[in-house]
């Protein structure tokens, strides 16, 4: 319907009461040089360089593709050792544009050199674009809807929107949202051929749940997912996302000058960008008095900038929870 | 709440529009043929259900999944009366976009319509040709935003890669958008072309090599990939200016979380029951089931058990068919392709048989499998299954338009 933002989930026409909007209650990162989401706010890296995929031979990691290992690390950190109370009612939403590209390319090389008999049967599931979402569900017995999005640079913010939509539609009580992009040989070649000098090798995870679900299990809401928009132009996407919000915006987390530009620091983040942006927003509410963070991903100019993505621009408005207060504890959980 | 299906389009190895596909399936035709996409010497599986549309026979080319998607979506929009004719011939988005929405004029008013594309493999074939043969690939060529923006002006394309349940997942997501008031109209689609990595991977784990898909037959050997695209236009019930083809009653989606490749009957059963609950129907209301029916050892046994569990006490129980013996396993689009065939069965009263089903598996002895020729009847309610790698399931219930 023209004029209706395709991206908002305001259920009744009079608007969704804020307390029913889904909340982010957990964040986990597996990114070199970053200890946790608070490091996303620092203009210079503070954490020691480390391989985000360290422990690849650890429990549950052997024989998995790199994207899935990174994602599993991020999910373990986000859950911080706590199991979700109702795995049957927990959805998984993964955003990744290049997660299985190495398996796809490796397989064609192997077939050319050795025919199909050279392929490893263990790696066969890795050729599917949804392999990571499958492993995340399997490791934590998550039986709700299991969605993989590969929609370009908007994909990470889209993933948070779809998680919120699944909750609003009564399909789940909670969702594990992951953005992951591994640095593999084909990914590096693709980025280099298209003007990039650096790109992410890592994953981010958010736990998104209904506020009453968070209350019932005694976890602290860290950010409220308040609005979403998707449009050809950035202004229009932001307008859709902020339609029901009239207070001042605090931080902008967006590519380009004038806000927190995670791609300036981490390189192209592709499908992981939006998820990292939301983690940064959750950290920001703990470290400032801002009431809102506006996350923007995607490119309104489909030519040279960023990844030349024609999928338009996605905008997600995150707001401070009612009960929120600055100064949340830094969690140093290491898995 | 229900949703109207107001437009349909499809491209497959058998035909390039839904009614012709339905009729070919009713005649028991199969699109299986010797493998053309790749060097046959490198594979044990020698057949596939391909769309034979390459410019130079035997030489594969990038972008085929995108091309069929565009054709299927254009046909669905035209069928819905939302477009005059075939795809708009817009230039590349790079050239068209400086401000405002490019394209879209010929499809006036559809630039705001979300397009949800279900796909297992995206444009992975384009990536393979780039990696090995040096064709061009841009990062955004892996998904379907560009082709949808160029052809229809929409910037609300979501590429949903939930394996072979993807297009029915996309349908479920579309019904949620409409139910929540975030959209009035959604285009739901599916597309996949053969990739060497997926075709080879399946080949590697299937012994002996299957020659065709033989759902529910004792002589089945497994899954053979097919190619195709499919699209439907879904609207809030009663809001369209033309009669609907059928009504979506409810879509369930879940995940087994038990095994990466072997489906779990309890979880598939729970998806079926949830679909019935969402559709507000009882098992005895279901006239026909278009199963996933991929012809693998595990799949067909699991689906037989699920149907036995859900419909066990119901006499005579629904008719059961699979379209994969005719079209192959069209991966991400397969669930929606099954749904389109189910809709045409509701409209025509003719349900295609499982092509080439001769000796049903013992687990299916109580099922009313359609074999030998089409089944005729006054059908009002259909159930459609899609089961994907990673244990993901989607079940849709559609009803005759009233």
XYZ file of C-alpha atoms in Angstrom, chain A residues 5 19 29 43 105 126 134 229 262 304 327:
11
model
C 6.080 2.003 5.424
C 6.390 -1.511 26.524
C 30.928 -10.307 19.511
C 37.408 5.256 18.120
C 34.258 -21.955 -4.527
C 28.225 -26.036 4.242
C 21.259 -24.549 11.219
C 12.268 1.668 7.480
C 31.728 1.152 12.120
C 30.728 3.347 -6.148
C 26.480 2.292 33.488
